[in-house]
Structure formats: structure tokens, C-alpha cells
Coordinates of C-alpha atoms and ligand atoms in Angstrom, one line a residue:
X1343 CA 81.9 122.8 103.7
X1344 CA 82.6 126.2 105.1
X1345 CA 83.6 127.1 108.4
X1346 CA 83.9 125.0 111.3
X1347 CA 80.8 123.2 112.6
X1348 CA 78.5 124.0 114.9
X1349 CA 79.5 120.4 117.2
X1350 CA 82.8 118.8 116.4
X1351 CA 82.9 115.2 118.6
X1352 CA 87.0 113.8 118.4
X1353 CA 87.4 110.7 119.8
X1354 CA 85.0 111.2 122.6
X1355 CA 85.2 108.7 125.3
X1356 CA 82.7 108.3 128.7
X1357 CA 83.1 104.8 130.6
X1358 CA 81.5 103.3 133.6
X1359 CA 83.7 103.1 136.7
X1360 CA 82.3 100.4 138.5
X1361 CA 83.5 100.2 142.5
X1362 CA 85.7 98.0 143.4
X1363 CA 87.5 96.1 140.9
X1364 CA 84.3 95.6 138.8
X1365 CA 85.3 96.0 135.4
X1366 CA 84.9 99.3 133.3
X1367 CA 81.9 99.6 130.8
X1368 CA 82.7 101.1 127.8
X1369 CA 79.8 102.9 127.1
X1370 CA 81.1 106.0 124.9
X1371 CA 84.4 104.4 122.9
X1372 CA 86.7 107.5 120.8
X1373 CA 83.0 108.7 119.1
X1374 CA 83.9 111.4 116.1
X1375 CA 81.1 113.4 114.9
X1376 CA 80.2 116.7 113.3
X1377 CA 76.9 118.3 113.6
X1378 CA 76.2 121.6 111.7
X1379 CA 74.1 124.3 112.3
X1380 CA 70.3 123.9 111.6
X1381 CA 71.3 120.8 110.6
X1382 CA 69.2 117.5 112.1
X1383 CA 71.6 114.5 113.1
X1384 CA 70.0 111.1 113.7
X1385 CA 71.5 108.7 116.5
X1386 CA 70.4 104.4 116.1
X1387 CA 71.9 101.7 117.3
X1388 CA 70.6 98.6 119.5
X1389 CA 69.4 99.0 123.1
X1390 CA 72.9 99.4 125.7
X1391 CA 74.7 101.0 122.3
X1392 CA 75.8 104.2 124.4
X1393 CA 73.6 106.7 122.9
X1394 CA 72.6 107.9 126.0
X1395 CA 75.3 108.2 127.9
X1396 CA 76.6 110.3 124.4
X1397 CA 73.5 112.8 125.2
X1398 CA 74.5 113.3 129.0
X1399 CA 78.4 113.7 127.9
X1400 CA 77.6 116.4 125.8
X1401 CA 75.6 118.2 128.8
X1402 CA 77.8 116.3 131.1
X1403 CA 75.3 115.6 133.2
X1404 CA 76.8 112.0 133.7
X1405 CA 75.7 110.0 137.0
X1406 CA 78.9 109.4 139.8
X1407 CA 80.2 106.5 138.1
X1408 CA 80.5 107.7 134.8
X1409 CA 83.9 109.5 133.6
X1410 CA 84.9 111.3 130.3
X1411 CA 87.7 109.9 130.1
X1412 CA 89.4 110.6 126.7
X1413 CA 88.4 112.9 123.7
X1414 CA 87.5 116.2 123.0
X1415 CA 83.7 117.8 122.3
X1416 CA 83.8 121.4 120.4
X1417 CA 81.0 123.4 120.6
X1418 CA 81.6 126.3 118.2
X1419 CA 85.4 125.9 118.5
X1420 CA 85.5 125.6 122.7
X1421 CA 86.0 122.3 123.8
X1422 CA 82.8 121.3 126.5
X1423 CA 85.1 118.9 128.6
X1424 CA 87.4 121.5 129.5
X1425 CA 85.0 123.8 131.0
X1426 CA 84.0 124.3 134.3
X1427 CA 80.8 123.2 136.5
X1428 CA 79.6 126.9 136.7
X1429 CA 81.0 127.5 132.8
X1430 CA 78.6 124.5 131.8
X1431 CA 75.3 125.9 134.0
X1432 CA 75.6 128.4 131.3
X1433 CA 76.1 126.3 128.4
X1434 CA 73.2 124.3 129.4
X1435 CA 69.9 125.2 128.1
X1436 CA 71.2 128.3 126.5
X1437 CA 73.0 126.5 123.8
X1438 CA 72.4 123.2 124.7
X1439 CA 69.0 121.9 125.3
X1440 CA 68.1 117.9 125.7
X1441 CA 64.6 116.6 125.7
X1442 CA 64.7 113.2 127.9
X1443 CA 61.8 110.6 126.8
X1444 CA 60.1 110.3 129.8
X1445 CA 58.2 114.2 130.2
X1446 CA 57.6 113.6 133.7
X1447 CA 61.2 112.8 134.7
X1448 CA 61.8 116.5 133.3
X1449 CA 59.2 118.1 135.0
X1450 CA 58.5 118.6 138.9
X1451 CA 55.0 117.2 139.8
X1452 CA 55.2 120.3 142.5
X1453 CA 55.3 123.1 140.7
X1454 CA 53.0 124.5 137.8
X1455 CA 53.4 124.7 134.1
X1456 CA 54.1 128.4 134.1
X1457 CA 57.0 128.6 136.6
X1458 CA 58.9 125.4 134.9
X1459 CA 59.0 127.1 131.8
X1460 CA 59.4 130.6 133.1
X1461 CA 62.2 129.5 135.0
X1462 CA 65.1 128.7 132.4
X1463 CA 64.5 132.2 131.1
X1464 CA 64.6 133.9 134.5
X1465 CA 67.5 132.1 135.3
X1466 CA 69.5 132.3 132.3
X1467 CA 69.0 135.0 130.5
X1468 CA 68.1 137.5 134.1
X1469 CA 64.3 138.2 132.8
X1470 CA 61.6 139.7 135.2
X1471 CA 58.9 137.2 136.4
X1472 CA 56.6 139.0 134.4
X1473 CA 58.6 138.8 131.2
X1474 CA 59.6 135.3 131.4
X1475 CA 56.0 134.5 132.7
X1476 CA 54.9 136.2 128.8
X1477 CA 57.4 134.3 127.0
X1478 CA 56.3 131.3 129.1
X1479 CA 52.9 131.9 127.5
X1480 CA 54.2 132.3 124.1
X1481 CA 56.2 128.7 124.4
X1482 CA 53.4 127.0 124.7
X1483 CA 51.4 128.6 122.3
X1484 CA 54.0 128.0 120.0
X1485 CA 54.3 124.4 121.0
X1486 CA 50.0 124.6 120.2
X1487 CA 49.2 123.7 124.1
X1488 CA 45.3 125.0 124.1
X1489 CA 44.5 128.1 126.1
X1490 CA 48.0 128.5 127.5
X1491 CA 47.0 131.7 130.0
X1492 CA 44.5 128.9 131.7
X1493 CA 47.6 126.1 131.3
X1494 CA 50.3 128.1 132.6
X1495 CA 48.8 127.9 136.2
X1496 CA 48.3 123.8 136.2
X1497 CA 50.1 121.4 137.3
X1498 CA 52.0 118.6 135.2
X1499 CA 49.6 115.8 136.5
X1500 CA 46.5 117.6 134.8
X1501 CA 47.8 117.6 131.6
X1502 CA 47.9 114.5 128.9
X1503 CA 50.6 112.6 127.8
X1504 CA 51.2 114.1 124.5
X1505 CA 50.7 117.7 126.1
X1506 CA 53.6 117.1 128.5
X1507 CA 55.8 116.3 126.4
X1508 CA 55.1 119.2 124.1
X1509 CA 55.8 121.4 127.6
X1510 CA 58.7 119.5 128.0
X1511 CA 59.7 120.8 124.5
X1512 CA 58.8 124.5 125.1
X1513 CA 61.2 124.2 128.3
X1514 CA 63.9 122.8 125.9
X1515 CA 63.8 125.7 123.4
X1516 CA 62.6 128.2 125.6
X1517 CA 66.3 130.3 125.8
X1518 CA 66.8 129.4 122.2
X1519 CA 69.3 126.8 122.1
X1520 CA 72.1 126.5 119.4
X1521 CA 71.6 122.2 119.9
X1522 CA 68.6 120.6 120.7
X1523 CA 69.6 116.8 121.9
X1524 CA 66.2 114.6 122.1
X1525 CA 66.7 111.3 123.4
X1526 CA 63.8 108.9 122.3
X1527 CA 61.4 112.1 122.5
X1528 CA 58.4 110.2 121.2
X1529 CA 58.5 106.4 122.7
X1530 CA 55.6 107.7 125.3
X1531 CA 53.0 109.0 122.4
X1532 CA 50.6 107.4 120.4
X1533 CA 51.0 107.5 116.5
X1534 CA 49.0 110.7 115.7
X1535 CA 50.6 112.9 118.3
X1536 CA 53.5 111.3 117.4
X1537 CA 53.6 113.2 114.1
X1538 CA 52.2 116.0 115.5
X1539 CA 55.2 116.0 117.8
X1540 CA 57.7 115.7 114.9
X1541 CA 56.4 118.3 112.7
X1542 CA 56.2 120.8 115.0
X1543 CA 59.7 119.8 116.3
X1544 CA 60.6 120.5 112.5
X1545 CA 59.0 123.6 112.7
X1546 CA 60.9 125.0 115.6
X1547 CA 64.1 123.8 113.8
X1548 CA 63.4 125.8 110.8
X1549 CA 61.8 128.6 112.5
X1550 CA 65.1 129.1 115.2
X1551 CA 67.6 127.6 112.7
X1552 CA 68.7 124.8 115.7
X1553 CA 70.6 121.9 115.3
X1554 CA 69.1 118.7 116.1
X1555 CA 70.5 115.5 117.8
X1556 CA 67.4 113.1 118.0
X1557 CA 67.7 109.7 119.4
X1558 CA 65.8 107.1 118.5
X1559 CA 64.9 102.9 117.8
X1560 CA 62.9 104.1 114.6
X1561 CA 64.9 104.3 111.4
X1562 CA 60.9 105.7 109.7
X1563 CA 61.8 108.8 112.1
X1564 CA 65.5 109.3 110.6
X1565 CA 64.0 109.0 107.3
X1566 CA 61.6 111.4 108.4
X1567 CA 63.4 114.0 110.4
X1568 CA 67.5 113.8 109.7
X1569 CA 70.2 114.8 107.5
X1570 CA 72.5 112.9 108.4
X1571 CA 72.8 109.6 110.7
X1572 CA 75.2 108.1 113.1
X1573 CA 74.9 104.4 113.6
X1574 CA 75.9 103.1 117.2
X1575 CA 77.1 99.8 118.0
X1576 CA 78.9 98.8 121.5
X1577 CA 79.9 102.8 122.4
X1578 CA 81.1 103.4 118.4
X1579 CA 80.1 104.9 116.0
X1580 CA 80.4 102.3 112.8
X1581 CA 79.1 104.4 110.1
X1582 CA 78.4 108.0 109.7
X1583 CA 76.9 110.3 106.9
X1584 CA 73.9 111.8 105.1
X1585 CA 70.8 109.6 105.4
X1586 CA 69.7 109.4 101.8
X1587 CA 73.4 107.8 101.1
X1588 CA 73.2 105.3 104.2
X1589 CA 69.8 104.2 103.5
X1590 CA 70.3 103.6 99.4
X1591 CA 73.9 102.2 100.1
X1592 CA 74.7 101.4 103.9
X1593 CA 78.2 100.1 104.4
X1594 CA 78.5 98.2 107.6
X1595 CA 76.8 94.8 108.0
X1596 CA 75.5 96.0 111.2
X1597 CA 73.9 98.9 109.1
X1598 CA 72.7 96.3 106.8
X1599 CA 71.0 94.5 109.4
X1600 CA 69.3 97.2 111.0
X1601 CA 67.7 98.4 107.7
X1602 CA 67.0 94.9 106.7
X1603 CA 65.1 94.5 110.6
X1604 CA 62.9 96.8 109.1
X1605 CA 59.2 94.8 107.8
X1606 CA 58.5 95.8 104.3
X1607 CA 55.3 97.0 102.9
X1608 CA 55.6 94.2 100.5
X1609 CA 56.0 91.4 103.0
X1610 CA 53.0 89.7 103.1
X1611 CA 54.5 88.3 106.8
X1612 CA 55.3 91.5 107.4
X1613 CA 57.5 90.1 110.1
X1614 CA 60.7 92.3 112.0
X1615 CA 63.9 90.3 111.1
X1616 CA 65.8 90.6 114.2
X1617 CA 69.7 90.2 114.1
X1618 CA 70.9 87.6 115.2
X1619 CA 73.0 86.6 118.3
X1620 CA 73.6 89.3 121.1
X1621 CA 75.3 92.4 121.7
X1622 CA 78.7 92.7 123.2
X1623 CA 78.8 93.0 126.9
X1624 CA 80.9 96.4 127.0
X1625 CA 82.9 95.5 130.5
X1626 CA 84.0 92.5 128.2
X1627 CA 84.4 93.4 124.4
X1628 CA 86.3 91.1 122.4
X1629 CA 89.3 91.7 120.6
X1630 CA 89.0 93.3 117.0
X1631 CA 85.6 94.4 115.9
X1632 CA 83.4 94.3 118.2
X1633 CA 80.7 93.0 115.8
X1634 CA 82.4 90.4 114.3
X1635 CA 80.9 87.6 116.6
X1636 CA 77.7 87.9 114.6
X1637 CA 78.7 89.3 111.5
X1638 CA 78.1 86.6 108.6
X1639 CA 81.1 88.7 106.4
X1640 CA 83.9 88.3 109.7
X1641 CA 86.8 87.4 108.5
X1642 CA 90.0 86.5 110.8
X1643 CA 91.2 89.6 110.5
X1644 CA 88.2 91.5 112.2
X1645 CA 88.7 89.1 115.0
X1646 CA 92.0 90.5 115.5
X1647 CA 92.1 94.3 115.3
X1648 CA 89.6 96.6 115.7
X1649 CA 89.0 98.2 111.9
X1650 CA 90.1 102.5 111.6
X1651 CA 87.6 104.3 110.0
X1652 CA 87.4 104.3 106.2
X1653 CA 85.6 106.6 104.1
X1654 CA 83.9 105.1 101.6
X1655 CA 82.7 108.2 100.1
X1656 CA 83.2 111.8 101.0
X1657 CA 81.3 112.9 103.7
X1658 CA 80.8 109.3 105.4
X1659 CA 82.6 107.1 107.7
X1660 CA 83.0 103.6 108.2
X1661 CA 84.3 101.3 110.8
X1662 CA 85.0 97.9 109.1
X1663 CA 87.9 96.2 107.0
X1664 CA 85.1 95.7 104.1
X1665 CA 85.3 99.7 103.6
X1666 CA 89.1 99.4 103.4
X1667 CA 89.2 100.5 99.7
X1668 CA 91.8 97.5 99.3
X1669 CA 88.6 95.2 100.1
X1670 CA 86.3 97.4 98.9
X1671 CA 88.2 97.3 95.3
X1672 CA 88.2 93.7 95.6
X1673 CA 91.9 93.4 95.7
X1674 CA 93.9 92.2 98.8
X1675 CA 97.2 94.3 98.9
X1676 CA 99.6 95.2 101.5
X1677 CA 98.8 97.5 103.9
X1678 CA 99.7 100.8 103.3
X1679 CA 100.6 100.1 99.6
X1680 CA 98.3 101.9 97.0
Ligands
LIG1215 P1 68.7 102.4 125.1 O1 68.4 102.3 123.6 O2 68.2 101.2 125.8 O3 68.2 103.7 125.7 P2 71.4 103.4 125.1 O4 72.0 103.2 123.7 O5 70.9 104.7 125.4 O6 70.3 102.3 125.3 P3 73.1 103.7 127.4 O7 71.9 104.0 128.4 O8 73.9 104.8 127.0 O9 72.5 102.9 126.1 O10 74.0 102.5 128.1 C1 75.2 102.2 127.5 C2 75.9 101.2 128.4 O11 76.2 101.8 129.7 C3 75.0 100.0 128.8 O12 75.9 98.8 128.8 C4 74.5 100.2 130.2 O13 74.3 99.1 130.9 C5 75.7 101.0 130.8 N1 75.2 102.0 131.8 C6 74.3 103.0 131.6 N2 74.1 103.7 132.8 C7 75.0 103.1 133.7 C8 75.4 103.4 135.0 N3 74.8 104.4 135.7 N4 76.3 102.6 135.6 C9 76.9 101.6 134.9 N5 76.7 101.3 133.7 C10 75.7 102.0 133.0
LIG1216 MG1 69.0 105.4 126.0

């Protein structure tokens, strides 16, 4: 692959610093990732995985309690947790955008349509009102919002659901982000818009050549929407690479599960197979892997020490002792011997 990429995650970790004496959550645990440009990157993992509080590292927009407390996050070369508060105003929303997946926690019930998505471009990139008030109409005709010169004067509470969150999109791309994180963007939308939602997110990829980091509980919209895919468990990543190779050949158990909690068309029961037992309580993780209590393939070993990664293949990652190419061969041999 040439050149660096456009995001380079090393061993990025965020944890919960609870007051007094509680213990620390480790929400984000040494997380390695590469995103490259105009490339789409899909995050999964179980609820309480850290995906979240990955999105709000990269903007570090953490709440109080939260620290980065370890790692490094390259954003064309310049590592993010080494720049300053006023360094990172103008990283954010000029080449970092995030789409949250509530719309009306993004936008201000007070004010109308037009001046949120005027705004960003006044702000960052010095525009006259009238300027960014014409690009303001552009965004949303872009992001298909009907009669935008009637919208941009309304207020968020006359719009629907589905049109929000479309705004709520315009606002992200509106200074023409290099990364466009969105966290769960579609959980508040019916199936149709849904689709809607995604293709014309696709379409504003291709269109602005943007990266993508999308979010989501739905491994139909990974299929759908990535290149490649991170899978989350317990703040780390535990398998990483392009889509198409994870879904025909996933490595981790817990990547195994999560495809196999999908219902197949050819089920008559059609019935979600949920994995069983319960995820790690991250103030608390045990020793080892961290999901070897309900892996059926544990063995002692993955009790004891948490696994390295492993690349199974080029291009892909994987944190478990079946990926050790000594296992993965089928032979046991001494560490470190070939
Ligand atoms: P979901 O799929 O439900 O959105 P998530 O993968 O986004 O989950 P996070 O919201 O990142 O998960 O949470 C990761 C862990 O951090 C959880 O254990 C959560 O309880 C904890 N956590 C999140 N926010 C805080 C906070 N403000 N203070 C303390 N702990 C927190
Ligand atoms: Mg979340």
C-alpha cells in the first residue's frame, strides 16, 4: 500500500477514571487501526465494547472522567493526542466530522436549520453569512431535504425524523471533512429511509472522496457500506481486515459468533442466536483473554495471558492464540521457535 494512511490508531488507550477509589473502566484498551483515504471502515462489537468512547477519542471530545491515557492517533502523519484544545477546534469538523445517532442531540431546538448548518462554515472556514447561508442551501439540497430555501428558516422540531438526520449529515460534511466518524447514524430511522440514508451517505463518500468510520450493531450495514471491519470486544480490537475476507473466513470465535447471531434466510425459525454468557465488566477484566470465559475453543493458556496480535493473512489482524500460526498450523511448538 502506498504512502502513509489517512488515520493510523497505535495502541490507543481512553479509560474511565472513576472518583474516589472506584476502579478504572477500561473502555479503549492499546486499539491499532488504519483507515485510508476514501476508504469506508466498519466498527461492531457488543453493547459497552468501547466503540464510542473510540469516536469521542478521536475528536477528543471525552466527558471529565475519561483520559487518553496511552497510545498515539495519526491523522495524516500528526499525532491528535498531542495537540492542543484550540489546535483540535480546528481539526474538528474540518477534517474530522462525527455524526452522533440521536439528530436531536446534534442539533439546538433554538435555533433554525439554516444558521446550524451555516455556522461550521462561518466559523471555520471565515465565510460571509451570505456565503455560508448559500452553501447552507446547497447541503441540503445535496443531502435531498425538499425545498431547502423554505427549510433553511425552520426549526429542528418541524422537521421528521429521517429529515433530521439527513441535516444532521449536511452539518457533518458541510466543511468537507477528510473523516467522517458516524456512530450508529441510522438506529432512529425506519427501513426505507434507512437505505435512503446509506446510499446517499455513499454518495457523498464517493462524490468528496471521505473516509468513513461507521458504527454500528448491523453486520447487513458492514456488508453493505465497508471495506474493511474492526471487531470490538471489551475496549480491543480482536480482529481487523477487509470485510469480504472476515465474513467468508472470520478468525476469532467472538467473530464467529457474531456472524453466526445473524438469522439466516434459510432458517425456517429464523431465530437470532445470541452468544452466550456476558460480557466482561471492563473495571474488572480477567486475566488472559478477555473472551475466554465464554469461548467454547479457551484453552488454559488464554486464561493466562492476554493473546498479541497475529496476522493470519496479510492485511488482517487477530487477537487470539488460535491465530498463532503454531496453532493455526496445527502444531504445538515452542514459542518463538519456527
Ligand atoms: P453501545 O453499543 O451500547 O453504544 P459502546 O460500544 O459504544 O456501546 P461505550 O459507550 O464506548 O460502548 O462504553 C464503553 C464502556 O465505558 C462501558 O463499560 C461504559 O459503561 C463505560 N462508560 C461510558 N461512558 C462512561 C462515563 N461517562 N463514565 C464511566 N464509564 C463510562
Ligand atoms: Mg455507543
Amino acid at each position: 500500500m502506498a504512502g502513509p494512511p489517512l488515520l493510523e490508531l497505535d495502541r490507543l488507550s481512553t479509560h474511565y477514571i472513576a472518583a474516589q477509589g472506584a476502579r478504572v473502566v477500561r473502555a479503549v484498551d492499546g486499539v491499532s487501526l488504519r483507515v485510508e483515504a476514501g476508504e469506508t471502515l466498519g466498527i461492531v462489537g457488543e453493547s459497552g465494547s468501547g466503540k464510542s468512547t473510540l469516536a469521542l477519542t478521536l475528536l477528543r471530545v471525552l466527558p471529565p472522567a475519561a483520559r487518553i491515557v496511552g497510545g498515539r492517533m495519526l491523522l495524516d502523519g500528526e499525532d491528535l493526542v498531542q495537540k492542543t484544545e484550540p489546535e483540535m477546534q480546528d481539526i474538528r469538523g474540518k477534517k474530522i466530522a462525527m455524526i452522533l445517532q440521536d439528530p436531536m442531540a446534534s442539533l439546538n431546538p433554538l435555533f433554525t436549520i439554516g444558521n446550524q448548518v451555516a455556522e461550521p462554515i462561518r466559523v471555520h472556514e471565515h465565510e460571509t453569512r451570505r456565503t455560508a447561508w448559500q452553501r447552507a442551501r446547497a447541503l441540503l439540497n445535496a443531502v435531498r431535504i425538499p425545498s431547502p430555501e423554505a427549510r433553511v428558516k425552520q426549526y429542528p422540531h418541524e422537521m421528521s425524523g429521517g429529515m433530521r438526520q439527513r441535516i444532521v449529515g449536511a452539518i457533518g460534511i458541510s466543511c468537507e471533512p477528510r473523516l467522517l466518524i458516524a456512530d450508529e447514524p441510522t438506529t432512529s430511522l425506519d427501513l426505507t429511509i434507512q437505505a435512503q440514508y446509506l446510499n446517499l451517505l455513499r454518495e457523498l463518500q464517493r462524490q468528496h472522496g471521505l473516509a468513513l468510520i461507521f458504527i454500528t450493531h448491523n453486520l447487513g450495514i458492514v456488508a453493505k457500506m465497508c471495506d474493511q471491519l474492526a471487531v470490538m470486544y471489551a475496549g480491543r480490537v480482536v480482529e481487523s481486515g477487509p470485510v469480504s475476507r472476515i465474513f467468508n473466513a472470520p478468525v476469532h470465535p467472538y467473530t464467529k459468533a457474531l456472524l453466526n447471531a445473524i438469522p439466516r434466510m434459510d432458517d425456517p425459525d429464523r431465530r437470532l442466536n445470541a452468544i452466550e454468557g456476558q460480557p466482561p465488566n471492563l473495571a474488572a477484566l480477567p486475566p488472559g483473554c478477555s473472551f475466554a470465559p465464554r469461548c467454547a475453543l479457551a484453552m488454559p493458556r488464554c486464561r493466562e495471558a492476554a493473546p498479541p496480535e497475529f496476522t493470519p493473512e496479510p492485511g488482517r489482524t487477530a487477537h487470539c492464540w488460535l491465530a498463532e500460526p503454531a496453532a493455526a498450523a496445527g502444531r504445538l511448538i515452542v514459542s518463538g521457535a519456527v
